[in-house]
C-alpha cells in the first residue's frame, strides 16, 4: 500500500525496496569478507594465528570424536634475521610470502597452514600420524633448502627447523602448540 507522500514525492516503493535489499546484500558480503580476513595473515596467503588456532580446535574435536590421527608441524625459519639484516625488510617479507607458498604447495587441501608470528609457521595434517609428520617435515625442510630464493638478484638461502607432535588427546590448543614448539627447539639446538 502506498501513501500519498510516496506518490507525491515520485518514489516507487518497489524500487526503494529493491535498492534497500541490494544495500543489505552488499553490507552482508562486506561483513563476510571482513570476517574471513580476520583469520588470514595480512602478508602471506595462509591463516594467521587466530585462524590456525580455530582450525586446531576443530581438528582436535574431530580427532577426539572419531578417533582420527592428526599431527602438528611447527616451523621456525633458520637465519631469517640475516635476510632482513642483509637484504632489508622488503626481502624478508618476500621470503615469508615465498615460504608460505611453498608450504601451501606441499600440503593437501584438507590440511591447514598458518603463520603463527614473525618467521614461525604451523602445519596441521589430518589423517596423519607421527611418522607421516616426520616425513612431511623432512620433505619440507629439503624443499626450503633447495628453493632458489633471490631478492634483487641477490641470493637469500632459506632453511628451517621443524618440531613434530602428534595429537595425543591434548585438550588445549596452546599445550599442543607448546609441545610442537619445544620439539622444534630440540631440533634447532641439536645442530
Short mmCIF file of N, CA and C in Angstrom, two decimals:
data_model
loop_
_atom_site.label_atom_id
_atom_site.label_comp_id
_atom_site.label_asym_id
_atom_site.label_seq_id
_atom_site.Cartn_x
_atom_site.Cartn_y
_atom_site.Cartn_z
N UNK A 1 0.84 -1.17 0.00
CA UNK A 1 0.00 0.00 0.00
C UNK A 1 0.89 1.23 0.00
N UNK A 2 0.68 2.14 -0.88
CA UNK A 2 1.46 3.37 -0.95
C UNK A 2 0.69 4.48 -0.28
N UNK A 3 1.45 5.37 0.35
CA UNK A 3 0.75 6.51 0.93
C UNK A 3 0.91 7.72 0.03
N UNK A 4 0.20 8.74 0.33
CA UNK A 4 0.15 9.93 -0.52
C UNK A 4 1.52 10.60 -0.61
N UNK A 5 2.30 10.55 0.44
CA UNK A 5 3.62 11.20 0.42
C UNK A 5 4.53 10.55 -0.61
N UNK A 6 4.47 9.19 -0.73
CA UNK A 6 5.29 8.49 -1.72
C UNK A 6 4.87 8.86 -3.13
N UNK A 7 3.59 8.92 -3.35
CA UNK A 7 3.10 9.26 -4.68
C UNK A 7 3.50 10.69 -5.03
N UNK A 8 3.34 11.59 -4.06
CA UNK A 8 3.66 12.99 -4.30
C UNK A 8 5.15 13.19 -4.53
N UNK A 9 6.01 12.40 -3.85
CA UNK A 9 7.46 12.59 -3.99
C UNK A 9 8.02 11.88 -5.21
N UNK A 10 7.21 11.05 -5.85
CA UNK A 10 7.67 10.34 -7.04
C UNK A 10 8.45 9.08 -6.73
N UNK A 11 8.51 8.65 -5.47
CA UNK A 11 9.24 7.43 -5.10
C UNK A 11 8.42 6.21 -5.47
N UNK A 12 9.07 5.25 -6.08
CA UNK A 12 8.44 3.97 -6.39
C UNK A 12 8.78 3.03 -5.23
N UNK A 13 7.77 2.60 -4.46
CA UNK A 13 8.04 1.76 -3.30
C UNK A 13 8.78 0.47 -3.67
N UNK A 14 8.47 -0.15 -4.79
CA UNK A 14 9.14 -1.39 -5.20
C UNK A 14 10.62 -1.13 -5.51
N UNK A 15 10.90 -0.02 -6.15
CA UNK A 15 12.29 0.33 -6.47
C UNK A 15 13.07 0.60 -5.19
N UNK A 16 12.42 1.26 -4.23
CA UNK A 16 13.08 1.55 -2.95
C UNK A 16 13.37 0.25 -2.20
N UNK A 17 12.44 -0.67 -2.21
CA UNK A 17 12.65 -1.98 -1.55
C UNK A 17 13.80 -2.71 -2.22
N UNK A 18 13.84 -2.71 -3.53
CA UNK A 18 14.92 -3.37 -4.26
C UNK A 18 16.26 -2.72 -3.94
N UNK A 19 16.29 -1.40 -3.87
CA UNK A 19 17.53 -0.69 -3.52
C UNK A 19 18.00 -1.06 -2.12
N UNK A 20 17.08 -1.11 -1.17
CA UNK A 20 17.42 -1.46 0.21
C UNK A 20 17.90 -2.91 0.32
N UNK A 21 17.27 -3.81 -0.41
CA UNK A 21 17.73 -5.21 -0.41
C UNK A 21 19.14 -5.32 -0.97
N UNK A 22 19.41 -4.61 -2.04
CA UNK A 22 20.76 -4.63 -2.62
C UNK A 22 21.77 -4.06 -1.64
N UNK A 23 21.40 -3.03 -0.93
CA UNK A 23 22.30 -2.42 0.06
C UNK A 23 22.57 -3.40 1.21
N UNK A 24 21.53 -4.09 1.68
CA UNK A 24 21.69 -5.08 2.74
C UNK A 24 22.60 -6.21 2.27
N UNK A 25 22.42 -6.67 1.04
CA UNK A 25 23.25 -7.74 0.49
C UNK A 25 24.71 -7.31 0.39
N UNK A 26 24.95 -6.08 -0.04
CA UNK A 26 26.32 -5.56 -0.13
C UNK A 26 26.96 -5.49 1.25
N UNK A 27 26.21 -5.06 2.25
CA UNK A 27 26.73 -5.00 3.62
C UNK A 27 27.02 -6.39 4.16
N UNK A 28 26.14 -7.36 3.86
CA UNK A 28 26.36 -8.74 4.29
C UNK A 28 27.65 -9.29 3.67
N UNK A 29 27.84 -9.03 2.39
CA UNK A 29 29.05 -9.51 1.70
C UNK A 29 30.30 -8.88 2.30
N UNK A 30 30.24 -7.59 2.61
CA UNK A 30 31.39 -6.92 3.24
C UNK A 30 31.68 -7.49 4.61
N UNK A 31 30.64 -7.79 5.38
CA UNK A 31 30.83 -8.36 6.72
C UNK A 31 31.46 -9.75 6.61
N UNK A 32 31.01 -10.57 5.65
CA UNK A 32 31.61 -11.89 5.45
C UNK A 32 33.07 -11.79 5.05
N UNK A 33 33.37 -10.84 4.17
CA UNK A 33 34.76 -10.65 3.73
C UNK A 33 35.64 -10.21 4.90
N UNK A 34 35.12 -9.32 5.74
CA UNK A 34 35.88 -8.85 6.91
C UNK A 34 36.11 -9.99 7.89
N UNK A 35 35.10 -10.83 8.08
CA UNK A 35 35.24 -11.97 8.98
C UNK A 35 36.28 -12.96 8.46
N UNK A 36 36.25 -13.23 7.16
CA UNK A 36 37.23 -14.14 6.57
C UNK A 36 38.63 -13.54 6.68
N UNK A 37 38.76 -12.25 6.44
CA UNK A 37 40.06 -11.59 6.51
C UNK A 37 40.63 -11.64 7.93
N UNK A 38 39.77 -11.70 8.91
CA UNK A 38 40.24 -11.74 10.30
C UNK A 38 41.00 -13.02 10.61
N UNK A 39 40.83 -14.05 9.80
CA UNK A 39 41.50 -15.32 10.03
C UNK A 39 42.74 -15.52 9.16
N UNK A 40 43.03 -14.58 8.28
CA UNK A 40 44.16 -14.74 7.36
C UNK A 40 45.24 -13.71 7.64
N UNK A 41 46.47 -14.15 7.47
CA UNK A 41 47.64 -13.30 7.65
C UNK A 41 47.59 -12.14 6.67
N UNK A 42 47.98 -10.95 7.12
CA UNK A 42 47.92 -9.78 6.25
C UNK A 42 49.00 -9.79 5.17
N UNK A 43 50.05 -10.56 5.36
CA UNK A 43 51.16 -10.58 4.41
C UNK A 43 51.16 -11.81 3.51
N UNK A 44 50.92 -12.95 4.11
CA UNK A 44 51.06 -14.22 3.38
C UNK A 44 49.68 -14.82 3.07
N UNK A 45 49.64 -15.79 2.15
CA UNK A 45 48.35 -16.39 1.79
C UNK A 45 47.92 -17.55 2.70
N UNK A 46 48.26 -17.48 3.98
CA UNK A 46 47.92 -18.54 4.92
C UNK A 46 47.14 -17.96 6.10
N UNK A 47 46.63 -18.85 6.93
CA UNK A 47 45.91 -18.43 8.12
C UNK A 47 46.83 -17.64 9.06
N UNK A 48 46.26 -16.72 9.81
CA UNK A 48 47.01 -16.08 10.88
C UNK A 48 46.88 -16.96 12.13
N UNK A 49 47.46 -16.54 13.22
CA UNK A 49 47.42 -17.35 14.44
C UNK A 49 45.98 -17.62 14.86
N UNK A 50 45.12 -16.62 14.81
CA UNK A 50 43.72 -16.78 15.21
C UNK A 50 43.04 -17.86 14.35
N UNK A 51 43.21 -17.77 13.05
CA UNK A 51 42.60 -18.75 12.15
C UNK A 51 43.17 -20.13 12.33
N UNK A 52 44.48 -20.21 12.57
CA UNK A 52 45.13 -21.51 12.76
C UNK A 52 44.67 -22.16 14.06
N UNK A 53 44.54 -21.37 15.11
CA UNK A 53 44.05 -21.90 16.39
C UNK A 53 42.62 -22.43 16.22
N UNK A 54 41.80 -21.72 15.47
CA UNK A 54 40.42 -22.19 15.22
C UNK A 54 40.45 -23.52 14.46
N UNK A 55 41.34 -23.64 13.47
CA UNK A 55 41.47 -24.89 12.72
C UNK A 55 41.94 -26.01 13.66
N UNK A 56 42.85 -25.70 14.56
CA UNK A 56 43.32 -26.70 15.53
C UNK A 56 42.18 -27.15 16.44
N UNK A 57 41.37 -26.22 16.89
CA UNK A 57 40.25 -26.57 17.77
C UNK A 57 39.28 -27.51 17.06
N UNK A 58 38.97 -27.20 15.80
CA UNK A 58 38.07 -28.08 15.03
C UNK A 58 38.70 -29.46 14.84
N UNK A 59 39.98 -29.49 14.52
CA UNK A 59 40.68 -30.76 14.30
C UNK A 59 40.73 -31.58 15.58
N UNK A 60 41.03 -30.95 16.69
CA UNK A 60 41.10 -31.66 17.96
C UNK A 60 39.74 -32.28 18.31
N UNK A 61 38.68 -31.53 18.09
CA UNK A 61 37.34 -32.05 18.38
C UNK A 61 37.01 -33.22 17.46
N UNK A 62 37.34 -33.09 16.19
CA UNK A 62 37.08 -34.16 15.22
C UNK A 62 37.88 -35.41 15.57
N UNK A 63 39.14 -35.22 15.86
CA UNK A 63 40.01 -36.36 16.20
C UNK A 63 39.53 -37.07 17.46
N UNK A 64 39.12 -36.30 18.44
CA UNK A 64 38.63 -36.90 19.69
C UNK A 64 37.34 -37.67 19.46
N UNK A 65 36.44 -37.11 18.68
CA UNK A 65 35.15 -37.75 18.45
C UNK A 65 35.25 -39.01 17.59
N UNK A 66 36.08 -38.96 16.55
CA UNK A 66 36.12 -40.06 15.59
C UNK A 66 37.39 -40.91 15.67
N UNK A 67 38.23 -40.64 16.66
CA UNK A 67 39.47 -41.39 16.86
C UNK A 67 40.33 -41.38 15.58
N UNK A 68 40.53 -40.18 15.05
CA UNK A 68 41.30 -39.98 13.82
C UNK A 68 42.65 -39.34 14.21
N UNK A 69 43.74 -39.76 13.58
CA UNK A 69 45.04 -39.15 13.91
C UNK A 69 45.22 -37.79 13.23
N UNK A 70 46.06 -36.99 13.83
CA UNK A 70 46.47 -35.71 13.26
C UNK A 70 47.86 -35.40 13.81
N UNK A 71 48.58 -34.58 13.07
CA UNK A 71 49.92 -34.21 13.50
C UNK A 71 50.14 -32.72 13.24
N UNK A 72 50.86 -32.10 14.15
CA UNK A 72 51.17 -30.68 14.07
C UNK A 72 52.65 -30.51 13.80
N UNK A 73 52.98 -29.71 12.78
CA UNK A 73 54.36 -29.36 12.48
C UNK A 73 54.56 -27.89 12.82
N UNK A 74 55.63 -27.59 13.51
CA UNK A 74 55.94 -26.22 13.91
C UNK A 74 57.26 -25.85 13.25
N UNK A 75 57.24 -24.84 12.40
CA UNK A 75 58.42 -24.43 11.64
C UNK A 75 58.92 -23.08 12.12
N UNK A 76 60.20 -23.03 12.40
CA UNK A 76 60.87 -21.76 12.67
C UNK A 76 61.97 -21.62 11.63
N UNK A 77 61.94 -20.51 10.88
CA UNK A 77 62.94 -20.31 9.83
C UNK A 77 64.30 -20.06 10.47
N UNK A 78 65.31 -20.71 9.93
CA UNK A 78 66.68 -20.54 10.41
C UNK A 78 67.35 -19.41 9.62
N UNK A 79 68.02 -18.53 10.35
CA UNK A 79 68.78 -17.45 9.70
C UNK A 79 67.92 -16.37 9.07
N UNK A 80 66.65 -16.31 9.43
CA UNK A 80 65.76 -15.33 8.80
C UNK A 80 66.19 -13.90 9.13
N UNK A 81 66.68 -13.68 10.32
CA UNK A 81 67.13 -12.33 10.71
C UNK A 81 68.22 -11.85 9.74
N UNK A 82 69.05 -12.77 9.28
CA UNK A 82 70.11 -12.41 8.33
C UNK A 82 69.55 -11.91 7.01
N UNK A 83 68.43 -12.46 6.57
CA UNK A 83 67.79 -11.98 5.33
C UNK A 83 67.34 -10.54 5.53
N UNK A 84 66.67 -10.28 6.63
CA UNK A 84 66.23 -8.91 6.92
C UNK A 84 67.41 -7.95 7.05
N UNK A 85 68.45 -8.40 7.77
CA UNK A 85 69.60 -7.53 8.01
C UNK A 85 70.41 -7.26 6.75
N UNK A 86 70.60 -8.27 5.91
CA UNK A 86 71.45 -8.09 4.73
C UNK A 86 70.71 -7.55 3.51
N UNK A 87 69.43 -7.91 3.36
CA UNK A 87 68.69 -7.52 2.16
C UNK A 87 67.54 -6.55 2.43
N UNK A 88 67.21 -6.35 3.69
CA UNK A 88 66.15 -5.43 4.04
C UNK A 88 64.83 -6.11 4.35
N UNK A 89 63.93 -5.37 4.96
CA UNK A 89 62.65 -5.93 5.39
C UNK A 89 61.74 -6.30 4.23
N UNK A 90 61.85 -5.60 3.11
CA UNK A 90 61.05 -5.97 1.94
C UNK A 90 61.46 -7.37 1.47
N UNK A 91 62.75 -7.68 1.53
CA UNK A 91 63.22 -9.01 1.16
C UNK A 91 62.71 -10.04 2.17
N UNK A 92 62.71 -9.69 3.45
CA UNK A 92 62.17 -10.59 4.47
C UNK A 92 60.70 -10.88 4.24
N UNK A 93 59.94 -9.85 3.90
CA UNK A 93 58.52 -10.04 3.61
C UNK A 93 58.34 -10.95 2.40
N UNK A 94 59.14 -10.71 1.37
CA UNK A 94 59.06 -11.55 0.16
C UNK A 94 59.43 -12.99 0.48
N UNK A 95 60.39 -13.18 1.36
CA UNK A 95 60.78 -14.54 1.76
C UNK A 95 59.65 -15.23 2.51
N UNK A 96 58.97 -14.50 3.39
CA UNK A 96 57.84 -15.09 4.12
C UNK A 96 56.72 -15.50 3.17
N UNK A 97 56.45 -14.67 2.19
CA UNK A 97 55.42 -15.00 1.19
C UNK A 97 55.84 -16.25 0.43
N UNK A 98 57.10 -16.32 0.07
CA UNK A 98 57.62 -17.48 -0.68
C UNK A 98 57.53 -18.76 0.16
N UNK A 99 57.89 -18.68 1.43
CA UNK A 99 57.82 -19.84 2.31
C UNK A 99 56.37 -20.28 2.46
N UNK A 100 55.46 -19.34 2.68
CA UNK A 100 54.04 -19.69 2.83
C UNK A 100 53.53 -20.39 1.57
N UNK A 101 53.91 -19.88 0.41
CA UNK A 101 53.51 -20.51 -0.85
C UNK A 101 54.07 -21.91 -0.99
N UNK A 102 55.32 -22.08 -0.61
CA UNK A 102 55.95 -23.40 -0.67
C UNK A 102 55.23 -24.38 0.24
N UNK A 103 54.87 -23.94 1.44
CA UNK A 103 54.15 -24.81 2.37
C UNK A 103 52.79 -25.20 1.80
N UNK A 104 52.06 -24.21 1.28
CA UNK A 104 50.74 -24.49 0.70
C UNK A 104 50.83 -25.45 -0.48
N UNK A 105 51.87 -25.30 -1.27
CA UNK A 105 52.04 -26.17 -2.44
C UNK A 105 52.36 -27.62 -2.07
N UNK A 106 52.74 -27.84 -0.83
CA UNK A 106 53.18 -29.18 -0.42
C UNK A 106 52.29 -29.82 0.63
N UNK A 107 51.07 -29.33 0.76
CA UNK A 107 50.10 -29.97 1.67
C UNK A 107 48.80 -30.22 0.91
N UNK A 108 47.96 -31.03 1.50
CA UNK A 108 46.66 -31.34 0.91
C UNK A 108 45.67 -30.22 1.21
N UNK A 109 44.60 -30.18 0.45
CA UNK A 109 43.57 -29.16 0.66
C UNK A 109 42.93 -29.29 2.04
N UNK A 110 42.96 -30.48 2.61
CA UNK A 110 42.36 -30.70 3.93
C UNK A 110 43.28 -30.30 5.08
N UNK A 111 44.53 -29.98 4.78
CA UNK A 111 45.48 -29.57 5.80
C UNK A 111 45.39 -28.07 6.02
N UNK A 112 45.92 -27.60 7.12
CA UNK A 112 45.91 -26.16 7.42
C UNK A 112 47.35 -25.67 7.57
N UNK A 113 47.59 -24.47 7.05
CA UNK A 113 48.88 -23.81 7.19
C UNK A 113 48.62 -22.43 7.77
N UNK A 114 49.41 -22.07 8.77
CA UNK A 114 49.23 -20.75 9.38
C UNK A 114 50.56 -20.12 9.73
N UNK A 115 50.57 -18.81 9.69
CA UNK A 115 51.73 -18.06 10.17
C UNK A 115 51.43 -17.71 11.62
N UNK A 116 52.24 -18.24 12.51
CA UNK A 116 51.98 -18.10 13.93
C UNK A 116 52.55 -16.81 14.50
N UNK A 117 53.45 -16.20 13.76
CA UNK A 117 54.06 -14.95 14.18
C UNK A 117 55.47 -14.87 13.65
N UNK A 118 55.91 -13.67 13.30
CA UNK A 118 57.27 -13.49 12.81
C UNK A 118 57.63 -14.46 11.71
N UNK A 119 58.60 -15.32 11.99
CA UNK A 119 59.06 -16.30 11.00
C UNK A 119 58.70 -17.73 11.41
N UNK A 120 57.58 -17.87 12.13
CA UNK A 120 57.13 -19.18 12.58
C UNK A 120 55.81 -19.55 11.89
N UNK A 121 55.75 -20.80 11.46
CA UNK A 121 54.57 -21.32 10.76
C UNK A 121 54.13 -22.62 11.42
N UNK A 122 52.85 -22.91 11.29
CA UNK A 122 52.31 -24.18 11.74
C UNK A 122 51.64 -24.89 10.59
N UNK A 123 51.74 -26.21 10.58
CA UNK A 123 51.05 -27.04 9.60
C UNK A 123 50.28 -28.10 10.37
N UNK A 124 49.03 -28.25 10.05
CA UNK A 124 48.17 -29.21 10.72
C UNK A 124 47.72 -30.23 9.70
N UNK A 125 48.12 -31.48 9.90
CA UNK A 125 47.84 -32.55 8.95
C UNK A 125 46.84 -33.53 9.57
N UNK A 126 45.65 -33.60 8.98
CA UNK A 126 44.62 -34.53 9.44
C UNK A 126 44.84 -35.88 8.79
N UNK A 127 44.45 -36.94 9.49
CA UNK A 127 44.65 -38.32 9.00
C UNK A 127 46.12 -38.62 8.75
N UNK A 128 46.96 -38.14 9.63
CA UNK A 128 48.40 -38.39 9.55
C UNK A 128 48.92 -38.58 10.97
N UNK A 129 49.83 -39.51 11.11
CA UNK A 129 50.43 -39.77 12.40
C UNK A 129 51.84 -39.19 12.48
N UNK A 130 52.55 -39.56 13.52
CA UNK A 130 53.88 -39.02 13.77
C UNK A 130 54.85 -39.35 12.64
N UNK A 131 54.78 -40.57 12.11
CA UNK A 131 55.71 -40.94 11.03
C UNK A 131 55.46 -40.11 9.77
N UNK A 132 54.18 -39.93 9.41
CA UNK A 132 53.86 -39.09 8.25
C UNK A 132 54.28 -37.64 8.50
N UNK A 133 54.11 -37.19 9.74
CA UNK A 133 54.52 -35.83 10.09
C UNK A 133 56.02 -35.64 9.97
N UNK A 134 56.78 -36.59 10.43
CA UNK A 134 58.25 -36.51 10.32
C UNK A 134 58.69 -36.55 8.87
N UNK A 135 58.03 -37.41 8.09
CA UNK A 135 58.35 -37.49 6.66
C UNK A 135 58.02 -36.17 5.95
N UNK A 136 56.87 -35.60 6.28
CA UNK A 136 56.49 -34.32 5.68
C UNK A 136 57.47 -33.22 6.09
N UNK A 137 57.86 -33.20 7.34
CA UNK A 137 58.81 -32.19 7.82
C UNK A 137 60.14 -32.32 7.09
N UNK A 138 60.62 -33.55 6.90
CA UNK A 138 61.89 -33.76 6.19
C UNK A 138 61.78 -33.29 4.74
N UNK A 139 60.67 -33.59 4.10
CA UNK A 139 60.47 -33.15 2.72
C UNK A 139 60.39 -31.64 2.60
N UNK A 140 59.69 -31.01 3.54
CA UNK A 140 59.58 -29.54 3.51
C UNK A 140 60.92 -28.88 3.83
N UNK A 141 61.66 -29.48 4.74
CA UNK A 141 63.00 -28.94 5.06
C UNK A 141 63.88 -28.96 3.82
N UNK A 142 63.86 -30.08 3.09
CA UNK A 142 64.64 -30.19 1.85
C UNK A 142 64.13 -29.20 0.80
N UNK A 143 62.82 -29.05 0.68
CA UNK A 143 62.26 -28.11 -0.30
C UNK A 143 62.67 -26.67 0.02
N UNK A 144 62.70 -26.33 1.29
CA UNK A 144 63.14 -24.98 1.69
C UNK A 144 64.60 -24.76 1.31
N UNK A 145 65.43 -25.74 1.60
CA UNK A 145 66.85 -25.60 1.33
C UNK A 145 67.15 -25.58 -0.17
N UNK A 146 66.31 -26.23 -0.96
CA UNK A 146 66.50 -26.26 -2.41
C UNK A 146 65.89 -25.05 -3.11
N UNK A 147 65.03 -24.34 -2.43
CA UNK A 147 64.36 -23.18 -3.05
C UNK A 147 65.40 -22.13 -3.39
N UNK A 148 65.35 -21.66 -4.60
CA UNK A 148 66.29 -20.64 -5.05
C UNK A 148 65.64 -19.27 -4.85
N UNK A 149 65.64 -18.83 -3.59
CA UNK A 149 65.04 -17.54 -3.30
C UNK A 149 66.06 -16.44 -3.53
N UNK A 150 65.66 -15.46 -4.30
CA UNK A 150 66.51 -14.31 -4.58
C UNK A 150 65.68 -13.04 -4.41
N UNK A 151 66.35 -12.01 -3.99
CA UNK A 151 65.72 -10.70 -3.90
C UNK A 151 66.65 -9.70 -4.55
N UNK A 152 66.17 -8.99 -5.53
CA UNK A 152 67.01 -8.07 -6.32
C UNK A 152 68.25 -8.79 -6.84
N UNK A 153 68.05 -9.99 -7.30
CA UNK A 153 69.11 -10.84 -7.86
C UNK A 153 70.18 -11.26 -6.86
N UNK A 154 69.90 -11.07 -5.60
CA UNK A 154 70.84 -11.50 -4.55
C UNK A 154 70.26 -12.71 -3.85
N UNK A 155 71.05 -13.76 -3.66
CA UNK A 155 70.53 -14.98 -3.02
C UNK A 155 70.23 -14.77 -1.54
N UNK A 156 69.19 -15.43 -1.10
CA UNK A 156 68.82 -15.42 0.31
C UNK A 156 68.41 -16.84 0.67
N UNK A 157 69.35 -17.67 1.07
CA UNK A 157 69.04 -19.07 1.34
C UNK A 157 67.99 -19.20 2.46
N UNK A 158 67.06 -20.11 2.24
CA UNK A 158 66.01 -20.36 3.23
C UNK A 158 66.23 -21.73 3.84
N UNK A 159 66.05 -21.82 5.14
CA UNK A 159 66.15 -23.09 5.85
C UNK A 159 65.22 -23.01 7.05
N UNK A 160 64.96 -24.15 7.65
CA UNK A 160 64.07 -24.14 8.80
C UNK A 160 64.24 -25.34 9.69
N UNK A 161 63.79 -25.17 10.91
CA UNK A 161 63.77 -26.27 11.88
C UNK A 161 62.31 -26.60 12.17
N UNK A 162 62.01 -27.90 12.16
CA UNK A 162 60.64 -28.36 12.38
C UNK A 162 60.54 -29.13 13.69
N UNK A 163 59.45 -28.87 14.39
CA UNK A 163 59.04 -29.70 15.51
C UNK A 163 57.79 -30.44 15.10
N UNK A 164 57.71 -31.71 15.45
CA UNK A 164 56.58 -32.54 15.05
C UNK A 164 55.95 -33.14 16.30
N UNK A 165 54.64 -32.98 16.42
CA UNK A 165 53.94 -33.52 17.59
C UNK A 165 52.58 -34.06 17.16
N UNK A 166 52.35 -35.33 17.41
CA UNK A 166 51.07 -35.96 17.08
C UNK A 166 50.00 -35.57 18.08
N UNK A 167 48.77 -35.57 17.62
CA UNK A 167 47.64 -35.37 18.52
C UNK A 167 47.54 -36.60 19.42
N UNK A 168 47.57 -36.36 20.73
CA UNK A 168 47.52 -37.46 21.69
C UNK A 168 46.47 -37.17 22.76
N UNK A 169 45.37 -36.57 22.31
CA UNK A 169 44.29 -36.27 23.25
C UNK A 169 44.46 -34.95 23.99
N UNK A 170 45.38 -34.11 23.54
CA UNK A 170 45.53 -32.81 24.19
C UNK A 170 44.16 -32.12 24.19
N UNK A 171 43.89 -31.43 25.28
CA UNK A 171 42.60 -30.75 25.38
C UNK A 171 42.73 -29.24 25.22
N UNK A 172 43.95 -28.79 25.09
CA UNK A 172 44.19 -27.35 24.98
C UNK A 172 45.10 -27.08 23.78
N UNK A 173 44.68 -26.17 22.90
CA UNK A 173 45.45 -25.82 21.70
C UNK A 173 46.84 -25.33 22.07
N UNK A 174 46.92 -24.46 23.06
CA UNK A 174 48.22 -23.87 23.43
C UNK A 174 49.18 -24.94 23.94
N UNK A 175 48.67 -25.97 24.59
CA UNK A 175 49.53 -27.07 25.05
C UNK A 175 50.12 -27.80 23.85
N UNK A 176 49.29 -28.11 22.87
CA UNK A 176 49.76 -28.82 21.67
C UNK A 176 50.77 -27.97 20.91
N UNK A 177 50.49 -26.69 20.78
CA UNK A 177 51.44 -25.79 20.12
C UNK A 177 52.76 -25.73 20.88
N UNK A 178 52.69 -25.63 22.21
CA UNK A 178 53.91 -25.56 23.03
C UNK A 178 54.73 -26.84 22.90
N UNK A 179 54.06 -27.99 22.81
CA UNK A 179 54.77 -29.26 22.64
C UNK A 179 55.51 -29.30 21.31
N UNK A 180 54.85 -28.86 20.25
CA UNK A 180 55.48 -28.84 18.93
C UNK A 180 56.61 -27.81 18.88
N UNK A 181 56.41 -26.67 19.52
CA UNK A 181 57.44 -25.63 19.59
C UNK A 181 58.66 -26.17 20.34
N UNK A 182 58.44 -26.86 21.45
CA UNK A 182 59.55 -27.43 22.22
C UNK A 182 60.31 -28.47 21.39
N UNK A 183 59.57 -29.29 20.63
CA UNK A 183 60.22 -30.28 19.76
C UNK A 183 61.06 -29.58 18.69
N UNK A 184 60.57 -28.45 18.19
CA UNK A 184 61.34 -27.68 17.20
C UNK A 184 62.63 -27.16 17.82
N UNK A 185 62.57 -26.65 19.04
CA UNK A 185 63.77 -26.11 19.69
C UNK A 185 64.79 -27.21 19.97
N UNK A 186 64.34 -28.40 20.26
CA UNK A 186 65.26 -29.52 20.46
C UNK A 186 66.03 -29.76 19.17
N UNK A 187 65.32 -29.75 18.03
CA UNK A 187 65.96 -29.95 16.72
C UNK A 187 66.91 -28.80 16.40
N UNK A 188 66.48 -27.58 16.66
CA UNK A 188 67.29 -26.40 16.34
C UNK A 188 68.58 -26.39 17.16
N UNK A 189 68.48 -26.73 18.43
CA UNK A 189 69.66 -26.73 19.30
C UNK A 189 70.58 -27.90 19.00
N UNK A 190 70.01 -28.97 18.42
CA UNK A 190 70.81 -30.15 18.11
C UNK A 190 71.72 -29.98 16.92
N UNK A 191 71.66 -28.83 16.26
CA UNK A 191 72.50 -28.60 15.09
C UNK A 191 73.88 -28.18 15.46
#
